[in-house]
Backbone as a chain_set.jsonl record, in Angstrom:
{"seq": "MRLILSSAIIFLLSGCVASVVKDVVTAPVKIVSKTADVLTTSQSEADEKRGREIRKREEALGKMARQRDKARVKCDDGNEEACSTAEQLSEQIEMEQSRPI", "coords": {"N": [[85.209, -27.929, 103.264], [85.425, -25.813, 105.067], [84.683, -27.14, 107.34], [86.765, -28.979, 107.738], [88.873, -27.183, 108.125], [87.985, -25.768, 110.398], [87.802, -27.869, 112.246], [90.478, -28.58, 112.359], [91.578, -26.279, 113.491], [90.302, -26.258, 115.974], [91.337, -28.62, 117.006], [94.088, -27.939, 117.17], [94.003, -25.742, 118.913], [93.031, -26.896, 121.211], [95.091, -28.037, 122.707], [96.422, -25.751, 123.623], [94.405, -24.558, 125.131], [93.982, -26.528, 127.047], [96.429, -26.456, 128.328], [96.403, -23.86, 129.422], [94.163, -24.068, 131.09], [95.103, -26.029, 132.853], [97.231, -24.608, 134.061], [95.789, -22.55, 135.314], [94.23, -23.989, 137.117], [96.144, -25.267, 138.744], [97.531, -23.138, 139.825], [96.586, -21.885, 142.339], [97.264, -23.917, 144.166], [100.036, -24.04, 143.901], [100.687, -21.479, 144.815], [99.811, -21.521, 147.488], [101.442, -23.584, 148.532], [103.98, -22.487, 148.155], [103.808, -20.221, 149.787], [103.453, -21.438, 152.293], [105.913, -22.727, 152.497], [107.655, -20.566, 152.632], [106.841, -19.357, 155.009], [107.284, -21.251, 157.009], [109.821, -22.769, 159.025], [112.374, -24.969, 158.418], [113.672, -27.891, 160.085], [116.436, -28.142, 159.778], [117.145, -25.534, 159.089], [116.468, -24.236, 161.465], [118.281, -25.475, 163.193], [120.696, -24.561, 162.098], [120.455, -21.816, 162.6], [120.413, -21.806, 165.414], [122.961, -22.835, 165.891], [124.538, -20.74, 164.865], [123.849, -18.726, 166.703], [124.886, -19.831, 169.073], [127.651, -19.972, 168.452], [128.166, -17.236, 168.157], [127.66, -16.334, 170.745], [129.644, -17.745, 172.159], [131.917, -16.593, 171.03], [131.675, -13.967, 171.971], [131.867, -14.448, 174.726], [134.484, -15.452, 174.826], [135.935, -13.182, 174.014], [135.361, -11.404, 176.131], [136.55, -12.853, 178.208], [139.254, -12.793, 177.469], [139.716, -10.034, 177.683], [139.248, -9.721, 180.419], [141.334, -11.29, 181.453], [143.58, -9.808, 180.616], [143.07, -7.488, 182.069], [143.357, -8.494, 184.651], [146.071, -9.084, 184.729], [147.118, -6.51, 184.625], [146.009, -5.613, 186.979], [147.379, -7.16, 188.824], [149.773, -5.881, 188.623], [149.301, -3.646, 190.066], [147.364, -1.809, 189.286], [144.522, -0.272, 190.133], [142.158, 0.418, 188.8], [142.084, -1.427, 186.763], [141.626, -3.696, 188.244], [139.002, -3.311, 189.055], [137.764, -3.322, 186.55], [138.305, -5.95, 185.749], [136.811, -7.359, 187.609], [134.206, -6.509, 186.947], [134.018, -7.535, 184.356], [134.171, -10.258, 184.94], [131.744, -10.616, 186.266], [129.974, -10.016, 184.178], [130.553, -12.112, 182.443], [129.711, -14.318, 183.979], [126.96, -13.739, 184.161], [126.24, -13.912, 181.441], [126.836, -16.592, 180.92], [124.992, -17.858, 182.556], [122.638, -17.232, 181.379], [119.949, -18.523, 179.479], [120.284, -20.283, 176.357]], "CA": [[86.491, -27.287, 103.476], [85.347, -25.087, 106.345], [84.612, -28.137, 108.399], [88.119, -29.495, 107.953], [89.664, -26.079, 108.673], [87.543, -25.486, 111.761], [88.185, -28.982, 113.116], [91.922, -28.496, 112.544], [91.831, -25.178, 114.436], [89.871, -26.726, 117.3], [92.316, -29.615, 117.449], [95.324, -27.248, 117.525], [93.778, -24.889, 120.075], [92.7, -27.68, 122.406], [96.316, -28.17, 123.501], [96.667, -24.466, 124.28], [93.359, -24.392, 126.139], [94.266, -27.473, 128.126], [97.59, -25.944, 129.052], [95.962, -22.698, 130.197], [93.287, -24.567, 132.152], [95.972, -26.695, 133.832], [97.944, -23.554, 134.79], [94.833, -21.838, 136.168], [93.8, -24.898, 138.178], [97.247, -25.567, 139.668], [98.121, -21.912, 140.378], [96.34, -21.711, 143.779], [98.027, -24.917, 144.924], [101.435, -23.604, 143.9], [100.798, -20.282, 145.658], [99.687, -21.941, 148.89], [102.625, -24.342, 148.944], [105.111, -21.56, 148.218], [103.605, -19.408, 150.985], [103.727, -22.287, 153.459], [107.353, -22.964, 152.528], [108.307, -19.322, 153.058], [106.471, -19.037, 156.382], [107.745, -22.255, 157.961], [111.257, -22.968, 159.123], [112.685, -26.39, 158.501], [114.5, -28.255, 161.243], [117.842, -27.844, 159.487], [117.314, -24.084, 159.183], [116.438, -23.905, 162.889], [119.556, -25.928, 163.752], [121.741, -23.639, 161.638], [120.279, -20.555, 163.33], [120.849, -22.049, 166.798], [124.419, -22.96, 165.855], [125.104, -19.39, 164.715], [123.679, -18.03, 167.981], [125.831, -20.408, 170.043], [129.002, -19.511, 168.093], [128.248, -15.803, 168.446], [127.755, -16.207, 172.199], [130.972, -18.217, 172.573], [132.892, -15.571, 170.626], [131.549, -12.847, 172.913], [132.43, -14.889, 176.003], [135.936, -15.516, 174.663], [136.453, -11.816, 173.977], [135.306, -10.885, 177.498], [137.528, -13.578, 179.016], [140.584, -12.241, 177.143], [139.797, -8.701, 178.281], [139.358, -9.924, 181.862], [142.683, -11.769, 181.742], [144.496, -8.663, 180.478], [142.83, -6.595, 183.208], [143.92, -9.136, 185.85], [147.523, -8.908, 184.684], [147.363, -5.112, 185.018], [145.632, -5.526, 188.386], [148.499, -7.725, 189.576], [150.842, -4.881, 188.597], [148.945, -2.562, 190.963], [146.392, -0.891, 188.688], [143.228, -0.472, 190.8], [141.088, 0.524, 187.804], [142.074, -2.708, 186.063], [140.997, -4.663, 189.158], [137.567, -3.064, 188.95], [137.364, -3.78, 185.22], [138.345, -7.417, 185.759], [135.663, -7.816, 188.395], [133.002, -6.264, 186.14], [134.012, -8.507, 183.259], [133.847, -11.568, 185.519], [130.3, -10.618, 186.513], [129.307, -10.087, 182.881], [130.734, -13.475, 181.94], [128.824, -15.187, 184.765], [125.587, -13.461, 183.737], [126.067, -14.437, 180.091], [126.851, -18.056, 180.986], [123.793, -18.347, 183.213], [121.5, -16.928, 180.512], [119.657, -19.655, 178.575], [120.633, -20.054, 174.955]], "C": [[86.517, -26.539, 104.814], [85.326, -26.059, 107.524], [85.989, -28.688, 108.731], [88.993, -28.425, 108.607], [89.278, -25.801, 110.128], [87.902, -26.631, 112.711], [89.692, -28.996, 113.36], [92.266, -27.399, 113.556], [91.454, -25.6, 115.851], [90.874, -27.727, 117.857], [93.609, -28.947, 117.903], [95.158, -26.395, 118.774], [93.478, -25.679, 121.341], [93.921, -27.891, 123.298], [96.621, -26.892, 124.261], [95.671, -24.248, 125.399], [93.618, -25.313, 127.316], [95.442, -26.991, 128.971], [97.206, -24.77, 129.942], [95.09, -23.144, 131.357], [94.119, -25.235, 133.242], [96.71, -25.661, 134.685], [97.023, -22.832, 135.756], [94.419, -22.709, 137.346], [94.924, -25.13, 139.182], [97.849, -24.331, 140.315], [97.833, -21.735, 141.865], [97.132, -22.697, 144.637], [99.491, -24.51, 145.008], [101.628, -22.408, 144.816], [100.747, -20.663, 147.123], [100.927, -22.69, 149.343], [103.849, -23.447, 149.05], [105.016, -20.695, 149.477], [103.916, -20.214, 152.239], [105.22, -22.536, 153.596], [108.097, -21.739, 153.041], [108.054, -19.058, 154.542], [106.962, -20.049, 157.409], [109.265, -22.386, 157.911], [111.521, -24.465, 159.256], [113.583, -26.647, 159.71], [115.958, -27.919, 160.991], [118.106, -26.342, 159.553], [117.335, -23.64, 160.638], [117.752, -24.309, 163.557], [120.698, -24.997, 163.355], [121.668, -22.324, 162.4], [120.763, -20.707, 164.776], [122.371, -22.161, 166.868], [125.102, -21.615, 165.721], [125.015, -18.618, 166.018], [124.681, -18.527, 169.022], [127.255, -19.94, 169.74], [129.183, -18.035, 168.422], [128.41, -15.573, 169.956], [129.144, -16.627, 172.689], [132.065, -17.225, 172.191], [132.868, -14.393, 171.586], [132.145, -13.216, 174.27], [133.953, -14.96, 175.934], [136.574, -14.141, 174.674], [136.462, -11.207, 175.385], [136.343, -11.557, 178.38], [138.941, -13.063, 178.741], [140.764, -10.845, 177.749], [139.968, -8.794, 179.794], [140.77, -10.366, 182.237], [143.707, -10.648, 181.629], [144.342, -7.702, 181.654], [143.409, -7.188, 184.484], [145.445, -8.986, 185.895], [147.876, -7.494, 185.126], [147.034, -4.911, 186.492], [146.764, -6.06, 189.264], [149.682, -6.767, 189.627], [150.508, -3.666, 189.448], [147.95, -1.559, 190.407], [145.01, -1.182, 189.272], [142.064, -0.424, 189.813], [140.954, -0.797, 187.033], [141.429, -3.784, 186.933], [139.481, -4.539, 189.094], [137.023, -3.576, 187.608], [137.32, -5.304, 185.166], [137.15, -7.983, 186.513], [134.357, -7.641, 187.611], [132.896, -7.278, 184.995], [133.678, -9.911, 183.762], [132.346, -11.689, 185.77], [129.518, -10.732, 185.201], [129.394, -11.501, 182.295], [129.799, -14.44, 182.664], [127.373, -14.99, 184.348], [125.303, -14.073, 182.366], [126.012, -15.96, 180.091], [125.59, -18.613, 181.631], [122.538, -18.091, 182.389], [121.237, -18.129, 179.607], [119.943, -19.283, 177.13], [119.388, -19.951, 174.127]], "O": [[87.479, -26.617, 105.578], [85.903, -25.788, 108.577], [86.328, -28.842, 109.904], [89.758, -28.716, 109.526], [90.145, -25.621, 110.983], [88.267, -26.385, 113.86], [90.141, -29.379, 114.44], [93.155, -27.582, 114.387], [92.185, -25.337, 116.806], [91.216, -27.684, 119.039], [94.176, -29.343, 118.921], [96.064, -26.326, 119.604], [93.659, -25.16, 122.443], [93.792, -27.92, 124.521], [97.034, -26.943, 125.419], [96.036, -23.807, 126.488], [93.482, -24.901, 128.468], [95.429, -27.117, 130.195], [97.637, -24.695, 131.093], [95.25, -22.663, 132.479], [93.866, -25.027, 134.429], [96.804, -25.82, 135.902], [97.413, -22.53, 136.883], [94.274, -22.209, 138.461], [94.657, -25.182, 140.383], [98.612, -24.459, 141.272], [98.767, -21.452, 142.615], [97.612, -22.342, 145.714], [100.113, -24.623, 146.064], [102.632, -22.331, 145.524], [101.553, -20.181, 147.919], [101.418, -22.447, 150.445], [104.672, -23.631, 149.946], [106.018, -20.463, 150.153], [104.575, -19.714, 153.15], [105.739, -22.553, 154.712], [109.06, -21.864, 153.799], [108.944, -18.591, 155.252], [107.045, -19.716, 158.591], [109.895, -22.142, 156.882], [110.947, -25.132, 160.116], [114.172, -25.724, 160.273], [116.649, -27.456, 161.898], [119.164, -25.917, 160.017], [118.122, -22.77, 161.013], [118.277, -23.573, 164.392], [121.563, -24.681, 164.172], [122.695, -21.778, 162.802], [121.447, -19.826, 165.297], [122.994, -21.642, 167.794], [126.116, -21.359, 166.371], [125.963, -17.938, 166.411], [125.258, -17.731, 169.764], [127.988, -19.555, 170.651], [130.238, -17.63, 168.912], [129.197, -14.729, 170.385], [129.746, -15.954, 173.526], [133.027, -17.036, 172.936], [133.918, -13.879, 171.97], [132.839, -12.412, 174.892], [134.635, -14.57, 176.882], [137.632, -13.948, 175.273], [137.438, -10.574, 175.788], [136.957, -10.898, 179.219], [139.737, -12.912, 179.667], [141.833, -10.517, 178.264], [140.74, -8.037, 180.384], [141.339, -9.882, 183.215], [144.608, -10.549, 182.462], [145.323, -7.17, 182.174], [143.91, -6.443, 185.326], [146.03, -8.788, 186.96], [148.81, -7.293, 185.902], [147.696, -4.133, 187.179], [147.071, -5.492, 190.312], [150.496, -6.822, 190.549], [151.32, -2.747, 189.557], [147.723, -0.527, 191.038], [144.396, -2.201, 188.954], [141.085, -1.153, 189.978], [139.848, -1.223, 186.697], [140.761, -4.681, 186.42], [138.766, -5.541, 189.08], [135.954, -4.184, 187.552], [136.393, -5.879, 184.595], [136.554, -8.975, 186.094], [133.505, -8.528, 187.615], [131.82, -7.805, 184.712], [132.981, -10.665, 183.083], [131.749, -12.736, 185.518], [128.524, -11.455, 185.123], [128.429, -12.011, 181.726], [129.166, -15.284, 182.031], [126.634, -15.963, 184.198], [124.252, -14.68, 182.157], [125.231, -16.554, 179.347], [125.16, -19.717, 181.298], [121.486, -18.667, 182.668], [122.168, -18.694, 179.033], [119.853, -18.12, 176.74], [119.467, -19.757, 172.914]]}, "num_chains": 1, "name": "protein.A"}
């Protein structure tokens, strides 16, 4: 009777032990792969980041260009301060456009 009971317990526990052993053996592999995934940037993620940077730069250039145009209109009306502002904005735009992305 004890033999049957003990063999039944061993048979039932072998599945649990195998599952635990499998989890312990595969855990380091899962940790390393997860760490590598977190630390590396995929090409699509890099492309998305570059696209965001380009859009942000273009928005800034557009804003400066609109401000420069408004300052030029005021400059044409005789406002010397606006002429100076328009010139400064033109220089900033040129600097930003010549900067590598």
